[in-house]
CSV table of C-alpha atoms in Angstrom, one decimal:
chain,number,residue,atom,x,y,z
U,1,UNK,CA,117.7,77.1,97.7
U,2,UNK,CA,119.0,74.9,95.6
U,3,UNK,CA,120.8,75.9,91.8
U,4,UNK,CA,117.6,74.5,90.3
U,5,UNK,CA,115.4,76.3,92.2
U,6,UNK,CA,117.5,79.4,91.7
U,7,UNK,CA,116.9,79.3,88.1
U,8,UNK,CA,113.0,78.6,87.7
U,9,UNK,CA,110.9,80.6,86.5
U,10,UNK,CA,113.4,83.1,85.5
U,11,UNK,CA,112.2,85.5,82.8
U,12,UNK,CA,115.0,86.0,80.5
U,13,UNK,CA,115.6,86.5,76.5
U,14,UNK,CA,118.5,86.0,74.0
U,15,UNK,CA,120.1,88.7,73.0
U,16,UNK,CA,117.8,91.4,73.9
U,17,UNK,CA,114.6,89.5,73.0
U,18,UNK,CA,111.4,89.7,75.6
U,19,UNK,CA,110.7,86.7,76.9
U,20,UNK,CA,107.6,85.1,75.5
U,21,UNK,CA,106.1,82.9,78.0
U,22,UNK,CA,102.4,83.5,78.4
U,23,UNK,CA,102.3,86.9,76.8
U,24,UNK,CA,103.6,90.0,75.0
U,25,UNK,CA,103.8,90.8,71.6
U,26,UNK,CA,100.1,89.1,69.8
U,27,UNK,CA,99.0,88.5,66.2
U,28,UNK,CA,96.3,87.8,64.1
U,29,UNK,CA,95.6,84.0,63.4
U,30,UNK,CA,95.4,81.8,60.5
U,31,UNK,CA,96.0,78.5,59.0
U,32,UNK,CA,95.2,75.9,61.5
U,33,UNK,CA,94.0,77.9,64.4
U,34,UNK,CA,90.9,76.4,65.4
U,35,UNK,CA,89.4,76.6,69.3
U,36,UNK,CA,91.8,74.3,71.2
U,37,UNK,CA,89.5,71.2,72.0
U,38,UNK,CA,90.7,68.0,73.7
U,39,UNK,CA,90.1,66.2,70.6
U,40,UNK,CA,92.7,68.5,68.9
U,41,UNK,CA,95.3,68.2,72.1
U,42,UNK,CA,95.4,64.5,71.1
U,43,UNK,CA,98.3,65.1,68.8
U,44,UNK,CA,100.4,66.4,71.6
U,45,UNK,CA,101.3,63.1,74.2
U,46,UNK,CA,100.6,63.4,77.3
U,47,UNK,CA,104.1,63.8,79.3
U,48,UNK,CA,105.1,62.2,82.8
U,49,UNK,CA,106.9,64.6,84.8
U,50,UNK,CA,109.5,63.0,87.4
U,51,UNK,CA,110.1,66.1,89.8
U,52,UNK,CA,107.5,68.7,91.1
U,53,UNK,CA,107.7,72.1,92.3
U,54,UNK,CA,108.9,72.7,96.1
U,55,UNK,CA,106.4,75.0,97.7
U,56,UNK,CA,108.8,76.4,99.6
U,57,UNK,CA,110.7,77.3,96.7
U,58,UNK,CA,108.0,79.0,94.7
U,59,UNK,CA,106.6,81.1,97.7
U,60,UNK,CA,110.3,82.4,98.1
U,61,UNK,CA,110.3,83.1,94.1
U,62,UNK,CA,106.7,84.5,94.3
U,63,UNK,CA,107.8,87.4,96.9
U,64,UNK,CA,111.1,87.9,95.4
U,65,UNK,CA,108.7,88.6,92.0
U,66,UNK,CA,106.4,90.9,94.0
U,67,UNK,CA,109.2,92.7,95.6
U,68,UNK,CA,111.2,93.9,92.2
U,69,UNK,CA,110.3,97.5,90.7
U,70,UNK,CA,109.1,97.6,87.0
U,71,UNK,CA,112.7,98.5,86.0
U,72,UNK,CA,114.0,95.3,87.4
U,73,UNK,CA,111.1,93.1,85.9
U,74,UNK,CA,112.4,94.9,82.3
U,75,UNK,CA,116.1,94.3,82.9
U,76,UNK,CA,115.2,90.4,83.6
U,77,UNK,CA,113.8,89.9,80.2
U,78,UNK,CA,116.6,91.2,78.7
U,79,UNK,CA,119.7,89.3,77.6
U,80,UNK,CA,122.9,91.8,76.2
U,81,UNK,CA,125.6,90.5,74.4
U,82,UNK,CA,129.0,90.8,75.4
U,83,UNK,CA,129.8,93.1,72.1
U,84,UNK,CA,127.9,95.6,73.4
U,85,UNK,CA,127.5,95.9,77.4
U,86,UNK,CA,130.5,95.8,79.7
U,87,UNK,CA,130.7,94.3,83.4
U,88,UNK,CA,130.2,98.5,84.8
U,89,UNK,CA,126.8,99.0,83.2
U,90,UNK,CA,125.1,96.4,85.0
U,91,UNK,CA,126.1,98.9,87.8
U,92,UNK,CA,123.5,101.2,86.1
U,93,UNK,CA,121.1,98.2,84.3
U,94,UNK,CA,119.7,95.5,86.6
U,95,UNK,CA,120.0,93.1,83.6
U,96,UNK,CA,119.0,89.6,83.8
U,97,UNK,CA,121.7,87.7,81.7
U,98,UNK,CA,124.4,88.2,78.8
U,99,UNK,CA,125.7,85.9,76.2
U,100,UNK,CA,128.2,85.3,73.7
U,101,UNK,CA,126.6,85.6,70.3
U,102,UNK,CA,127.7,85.2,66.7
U,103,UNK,CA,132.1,85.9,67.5
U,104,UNK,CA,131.7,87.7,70.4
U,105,UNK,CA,134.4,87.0,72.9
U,106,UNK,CA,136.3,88.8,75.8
U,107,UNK,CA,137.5,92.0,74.4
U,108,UNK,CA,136.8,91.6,71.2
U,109,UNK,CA,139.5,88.2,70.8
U,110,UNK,CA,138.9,84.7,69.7
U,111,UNK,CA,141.5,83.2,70.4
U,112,UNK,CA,141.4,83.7,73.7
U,113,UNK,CA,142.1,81.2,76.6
U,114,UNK,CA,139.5,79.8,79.3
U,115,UNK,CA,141.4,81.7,81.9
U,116,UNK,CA,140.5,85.3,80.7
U,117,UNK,CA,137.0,84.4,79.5
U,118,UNK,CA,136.1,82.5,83.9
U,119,UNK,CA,137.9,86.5,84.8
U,120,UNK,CA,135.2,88.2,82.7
U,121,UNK,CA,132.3,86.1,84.1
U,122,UNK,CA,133.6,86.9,87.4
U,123,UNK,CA,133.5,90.4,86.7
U,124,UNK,CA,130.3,90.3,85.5
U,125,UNK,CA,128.8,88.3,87.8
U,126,UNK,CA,130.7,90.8,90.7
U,127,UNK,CA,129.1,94.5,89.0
U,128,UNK,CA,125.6,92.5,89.1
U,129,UNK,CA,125.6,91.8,92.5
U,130,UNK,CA,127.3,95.2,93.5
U,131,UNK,CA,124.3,97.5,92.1
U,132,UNK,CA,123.0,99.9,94.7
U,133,UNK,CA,119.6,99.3,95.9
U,134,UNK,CA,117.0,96.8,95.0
U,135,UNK,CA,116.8,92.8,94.8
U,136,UNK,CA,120.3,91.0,93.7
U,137,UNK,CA,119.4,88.2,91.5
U,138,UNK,CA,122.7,86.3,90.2
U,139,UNK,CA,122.9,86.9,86.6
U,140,UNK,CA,123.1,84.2,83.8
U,141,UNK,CA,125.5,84.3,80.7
U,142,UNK,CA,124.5,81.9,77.9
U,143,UNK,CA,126.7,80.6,75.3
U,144,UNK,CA,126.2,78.6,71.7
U,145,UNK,CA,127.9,75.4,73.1
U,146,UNK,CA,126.0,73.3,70.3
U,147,UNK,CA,128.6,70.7,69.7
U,148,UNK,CA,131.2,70.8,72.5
U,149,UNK,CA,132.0,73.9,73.6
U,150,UNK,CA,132.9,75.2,70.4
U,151,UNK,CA,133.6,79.1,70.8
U,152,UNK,CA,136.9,78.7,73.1
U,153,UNK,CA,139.8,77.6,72.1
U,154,UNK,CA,141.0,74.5,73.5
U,155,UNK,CA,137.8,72.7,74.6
U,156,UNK,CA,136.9,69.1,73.0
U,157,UNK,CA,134.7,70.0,69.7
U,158,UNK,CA,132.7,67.5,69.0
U,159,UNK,CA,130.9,66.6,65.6
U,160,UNK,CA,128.0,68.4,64.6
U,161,UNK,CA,124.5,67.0,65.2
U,162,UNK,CA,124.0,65.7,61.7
U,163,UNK,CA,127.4,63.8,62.4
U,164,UNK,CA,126.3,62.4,65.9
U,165,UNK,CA,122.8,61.4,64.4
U,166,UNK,CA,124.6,58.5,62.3
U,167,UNK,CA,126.4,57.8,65.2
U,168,UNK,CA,122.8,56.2,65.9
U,169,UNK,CA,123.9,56.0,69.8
U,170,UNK,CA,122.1,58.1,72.0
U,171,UNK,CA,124.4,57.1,75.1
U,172,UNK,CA,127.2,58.6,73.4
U,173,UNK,CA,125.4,62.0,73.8
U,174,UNK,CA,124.9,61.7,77.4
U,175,UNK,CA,128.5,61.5,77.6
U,176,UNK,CA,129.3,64.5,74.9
U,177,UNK,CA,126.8,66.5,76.8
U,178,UNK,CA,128.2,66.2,80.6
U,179,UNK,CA,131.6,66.8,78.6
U,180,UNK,CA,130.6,69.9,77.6
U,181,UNK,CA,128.9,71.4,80.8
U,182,UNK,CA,132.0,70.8,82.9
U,183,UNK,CA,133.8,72.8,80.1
U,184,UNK,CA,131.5,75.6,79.8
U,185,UNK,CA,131.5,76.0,83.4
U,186,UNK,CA,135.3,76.1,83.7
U,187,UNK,CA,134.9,79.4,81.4
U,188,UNK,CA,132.2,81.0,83.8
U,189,UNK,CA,128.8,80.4,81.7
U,190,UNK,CA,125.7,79.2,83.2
U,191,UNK,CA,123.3,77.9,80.0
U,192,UNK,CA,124.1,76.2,77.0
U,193,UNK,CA,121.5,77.2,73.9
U,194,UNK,CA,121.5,73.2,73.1
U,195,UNK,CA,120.3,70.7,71.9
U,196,UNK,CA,118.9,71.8,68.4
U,197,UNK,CA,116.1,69.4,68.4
U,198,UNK,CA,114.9,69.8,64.8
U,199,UNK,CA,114.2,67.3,61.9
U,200,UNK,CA,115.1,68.7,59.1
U,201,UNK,CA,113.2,67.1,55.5
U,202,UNK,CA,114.1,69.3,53.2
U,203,UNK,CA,118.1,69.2,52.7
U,204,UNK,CA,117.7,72.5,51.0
U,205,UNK,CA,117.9,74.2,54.4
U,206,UNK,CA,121.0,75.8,55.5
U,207,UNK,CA,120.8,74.5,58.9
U,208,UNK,CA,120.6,70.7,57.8
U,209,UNK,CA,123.8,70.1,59.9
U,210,UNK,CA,122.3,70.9,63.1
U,211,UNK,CA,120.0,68.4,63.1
U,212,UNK,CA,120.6,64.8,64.1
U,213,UNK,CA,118.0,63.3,61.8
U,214,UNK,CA,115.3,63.8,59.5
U,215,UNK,CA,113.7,60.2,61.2
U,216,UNK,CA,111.8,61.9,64.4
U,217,UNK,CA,112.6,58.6,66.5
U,218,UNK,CA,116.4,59.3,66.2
U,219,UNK,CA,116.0,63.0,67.3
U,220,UNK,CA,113.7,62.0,70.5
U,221,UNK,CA,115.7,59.4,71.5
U,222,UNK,CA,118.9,61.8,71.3
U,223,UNK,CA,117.3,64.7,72.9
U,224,UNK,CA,116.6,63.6,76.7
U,225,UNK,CA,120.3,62.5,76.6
U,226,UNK,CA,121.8,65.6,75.5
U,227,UNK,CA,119.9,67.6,78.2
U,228,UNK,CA,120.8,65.5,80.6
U,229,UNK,CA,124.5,65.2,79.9
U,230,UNK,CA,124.4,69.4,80.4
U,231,UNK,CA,121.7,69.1,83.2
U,232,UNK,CA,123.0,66.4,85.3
U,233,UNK,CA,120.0,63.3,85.8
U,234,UNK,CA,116.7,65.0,86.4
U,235,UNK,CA,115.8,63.7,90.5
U,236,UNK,CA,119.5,63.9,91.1
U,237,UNK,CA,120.7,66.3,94.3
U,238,UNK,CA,123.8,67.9,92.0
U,239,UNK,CA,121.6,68.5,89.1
U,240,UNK,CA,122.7,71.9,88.2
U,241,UNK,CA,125.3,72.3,90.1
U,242,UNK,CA,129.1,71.8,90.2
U,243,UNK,CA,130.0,70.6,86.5
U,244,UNK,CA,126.4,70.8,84.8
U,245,UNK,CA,124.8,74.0,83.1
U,246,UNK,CA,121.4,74.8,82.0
U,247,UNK,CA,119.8,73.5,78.6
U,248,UNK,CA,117.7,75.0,76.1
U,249,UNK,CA,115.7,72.3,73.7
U,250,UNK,CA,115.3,74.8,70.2
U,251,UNK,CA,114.2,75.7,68.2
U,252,UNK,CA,110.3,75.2,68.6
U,253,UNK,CA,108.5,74.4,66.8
U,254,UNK,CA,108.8,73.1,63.0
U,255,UNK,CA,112.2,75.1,62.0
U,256,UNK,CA,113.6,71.6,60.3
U,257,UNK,CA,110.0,71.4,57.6
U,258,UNK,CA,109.7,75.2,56.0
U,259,UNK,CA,108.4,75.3,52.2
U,260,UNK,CA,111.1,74.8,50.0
U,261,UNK,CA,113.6,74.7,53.1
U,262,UNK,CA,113.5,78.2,53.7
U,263,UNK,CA,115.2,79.3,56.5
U,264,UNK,CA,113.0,81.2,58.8
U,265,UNK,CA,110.6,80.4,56.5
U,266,UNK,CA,106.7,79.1,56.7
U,267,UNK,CA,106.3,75.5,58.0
U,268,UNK,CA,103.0,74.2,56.0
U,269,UNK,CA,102.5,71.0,57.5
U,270,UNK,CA,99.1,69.6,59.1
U,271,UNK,CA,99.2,69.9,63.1
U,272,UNK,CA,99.3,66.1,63.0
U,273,UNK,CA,102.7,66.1,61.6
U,274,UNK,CA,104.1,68.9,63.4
U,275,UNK,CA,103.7,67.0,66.5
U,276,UNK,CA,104.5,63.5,65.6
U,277,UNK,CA,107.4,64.6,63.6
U,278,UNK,CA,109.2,68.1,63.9
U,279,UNK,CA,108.3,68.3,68.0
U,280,UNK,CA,109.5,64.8,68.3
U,281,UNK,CA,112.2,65.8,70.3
U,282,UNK,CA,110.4,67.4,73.2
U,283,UNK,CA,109.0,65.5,75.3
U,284,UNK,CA,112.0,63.2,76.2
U,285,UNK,CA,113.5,67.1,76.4
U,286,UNK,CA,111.4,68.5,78.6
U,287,UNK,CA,110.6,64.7,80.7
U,288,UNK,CA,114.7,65.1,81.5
U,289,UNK,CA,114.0,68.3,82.7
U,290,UNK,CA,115.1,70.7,80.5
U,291,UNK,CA,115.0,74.1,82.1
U,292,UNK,CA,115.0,76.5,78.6
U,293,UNK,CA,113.0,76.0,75.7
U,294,UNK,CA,113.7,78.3,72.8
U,295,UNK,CA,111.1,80.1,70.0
U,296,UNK,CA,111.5,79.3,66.5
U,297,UNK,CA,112.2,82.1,63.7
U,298,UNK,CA,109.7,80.0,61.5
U,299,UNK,CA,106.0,80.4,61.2
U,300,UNK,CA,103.2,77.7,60.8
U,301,UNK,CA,100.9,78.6,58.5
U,302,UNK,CA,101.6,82.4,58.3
U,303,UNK,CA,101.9,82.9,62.1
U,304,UNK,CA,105.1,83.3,63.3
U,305,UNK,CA,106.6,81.0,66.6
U,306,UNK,CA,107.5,84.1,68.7
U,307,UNK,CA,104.3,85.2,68.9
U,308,UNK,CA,102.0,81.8,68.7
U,309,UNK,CA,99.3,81.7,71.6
U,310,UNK,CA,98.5,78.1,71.1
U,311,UNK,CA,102.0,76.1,70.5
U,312,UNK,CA,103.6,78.2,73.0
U,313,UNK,CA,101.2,78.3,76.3
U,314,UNK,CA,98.7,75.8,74.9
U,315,UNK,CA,101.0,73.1,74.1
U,316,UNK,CA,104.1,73.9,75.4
U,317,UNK,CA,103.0,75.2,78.9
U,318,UNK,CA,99.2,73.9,79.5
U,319,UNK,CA,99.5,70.4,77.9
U,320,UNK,CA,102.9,69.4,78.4
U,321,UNK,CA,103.3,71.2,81.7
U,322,UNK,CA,106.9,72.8,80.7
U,323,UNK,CA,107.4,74.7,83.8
U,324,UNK,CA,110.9,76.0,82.5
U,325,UNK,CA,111.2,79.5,80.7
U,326,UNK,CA,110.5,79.9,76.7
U,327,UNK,CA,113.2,82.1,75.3
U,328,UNK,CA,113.4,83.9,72.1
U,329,UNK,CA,116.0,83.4,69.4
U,330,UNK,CA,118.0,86.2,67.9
U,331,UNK,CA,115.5,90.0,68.1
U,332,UNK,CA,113.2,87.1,66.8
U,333,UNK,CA,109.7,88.7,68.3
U,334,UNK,CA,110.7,91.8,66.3
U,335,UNK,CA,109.4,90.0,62.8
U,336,UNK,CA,105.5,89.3,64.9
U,337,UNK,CA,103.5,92.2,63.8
U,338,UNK,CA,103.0,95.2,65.8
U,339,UNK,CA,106.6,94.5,67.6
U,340,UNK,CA,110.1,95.7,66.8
């Protein structure tokens, strides 16, 4: 089975967040929540997908499903971060991945070098696979590499996305992208939480700088390049493998238009709009393959993304056909009501 295959379908979350897929935590609706009719799917595009599922592949995935115990289905939605678990408890907690988050680095330090961060995925990867008893699934350590590999010291940092959106030259992030895979690998990680494919319109946000554009057509044209710099072409053999990672497209959907630039805040914008401009970045995303696509912290009209039935399976899953995994930001499905 092939590293693609290996990684589909996987149901993982950042940082100790459930993943979100098709289910979970729910919530009353309002604003624009009407009955999903075709006439209202028009504002998505229609997508053209260039590889398809291997049959082979997803009967092998299906009884590997049906084979894990209840305790093994939990620890795959669970991602732990590398403050907080060492490589001996997954020993004891058939987890599904780690990360790096915020400064979090092997033992506690920086600075670091690549050598001693590759020895601590090795160990971790080694106690996953070393558990007594039940199904050994590799497990997956995922990493902020949003402009370069920019937590270990040493690697090429890159400009930030507001930077490389003037650059107006999406070839240069194909490059910038495969640049950065074959350096996150060398350390050991798996899954790079990038590209941040928001447009940000209200420069009052704090989180301006990680988008490329506030013009939607620069931020679409960027995005299938990014992913497949990390990803490797999308019907290539050595996609995902040797020097390429996986890629998560975030944060969806609408975190670049809140009110007033509100971080986490309410994006108020007609579904019109939210499709044409702040998911602009998607479709190339997903048409290059992208494995990952993250939940937003924002709401749309007073629902919150974690926990939205209609962008996340309607949309995301049903009519674009994203056959990846959705994964939730930072604890974000705590802040959906009746979750914590």
């Amino acid at each position: 089975m092939s590293a693609t295959d290996t990684v589909r379908r996987r149901f993982l979350a950042l940082s100790g967040v459930l993943c979100i897929a098709a289910g979970g935590c729910s919530q009353p609706q309002q604003g624009n929540t009407e009955d999903v009719t075709a006439d209202r799917m028009t504002h998505w595009p229609e997508l053209t997908h260039q590889r398809q599922p291997n049959p082979d592949t997803e009967a092998r995935i299906d009884a590997i499903l049906a084979s894990l115990s209840t305790e093994e289905k939990v620890g795959q939605l669970i991602q732990a971060d590398i403050a907080h678990i060492e490589p001996a408890d997954l020993l004891t907690y058939p987890l599904g991945s780690i990360l790096n988050g915020g400064n979090s680095a092997p033992h506690g330090d920086v600075r670091i070098g690549a050598d001693e961060w590759l020895a601590l995925a090795d160990e971790f990867h080694a106690a996953a696979m070393a558990r007594e008893g039940g199904t050994y699934i590799p497990l997956l350590w995922g990493t902020d590499a949003v402009h370069g590999h920019n937590n270990v010291v040493g690697a090429t940092i890159f400009p930030h996305n507001i930077g490389l959106g003037a650059a107006r030259d999406p070839d240069l992030m194909l490059e910038i992208g495969r640049i950065t895979a074959l350096e996150t690998v060398i350390t050991g990680q798996d899954w790079s939480f990038a590209p941040t494919v928001a447009v940000a319109r209200n420069d009052r946000w704090g989180r301006t700088y990680e988008s490329y554009s506030e013009n939607p057509d620069i931020v679409a044209a960027y995005a299938g390049k990014i992913v497949e710099g990390l990803q490797g072409p999308v019907q290539d053999a050595q996609r995902l493998r040797g020097g390429y990672v996986l890629s998560s497209a975030k944060h969806f959907v609408g975190d670049g238009g809140t009110y007033d630039g509100i971080d986490q805040g309410d994006t108020r914008v007609s579904e019109a709009d939210l499709a044409r401009i702040h998911a602009a970045g998607y479709p190339s995303a997903i048409e290059a393959g992208v494995e990952i696509v993250m939940a937003s912290f924002n709401s749309w009209h007073g629902n919150k993304l974690h926990g939205h039935q209609y962008l996340l399976t309607d949309v995301l899953k049903k009519r674009w056909g994203f056959d990846g995994f959705v994964v939730g930001d930072w604890n974000g499905h705590g802040q959906v009501n009746g979750c914590r």
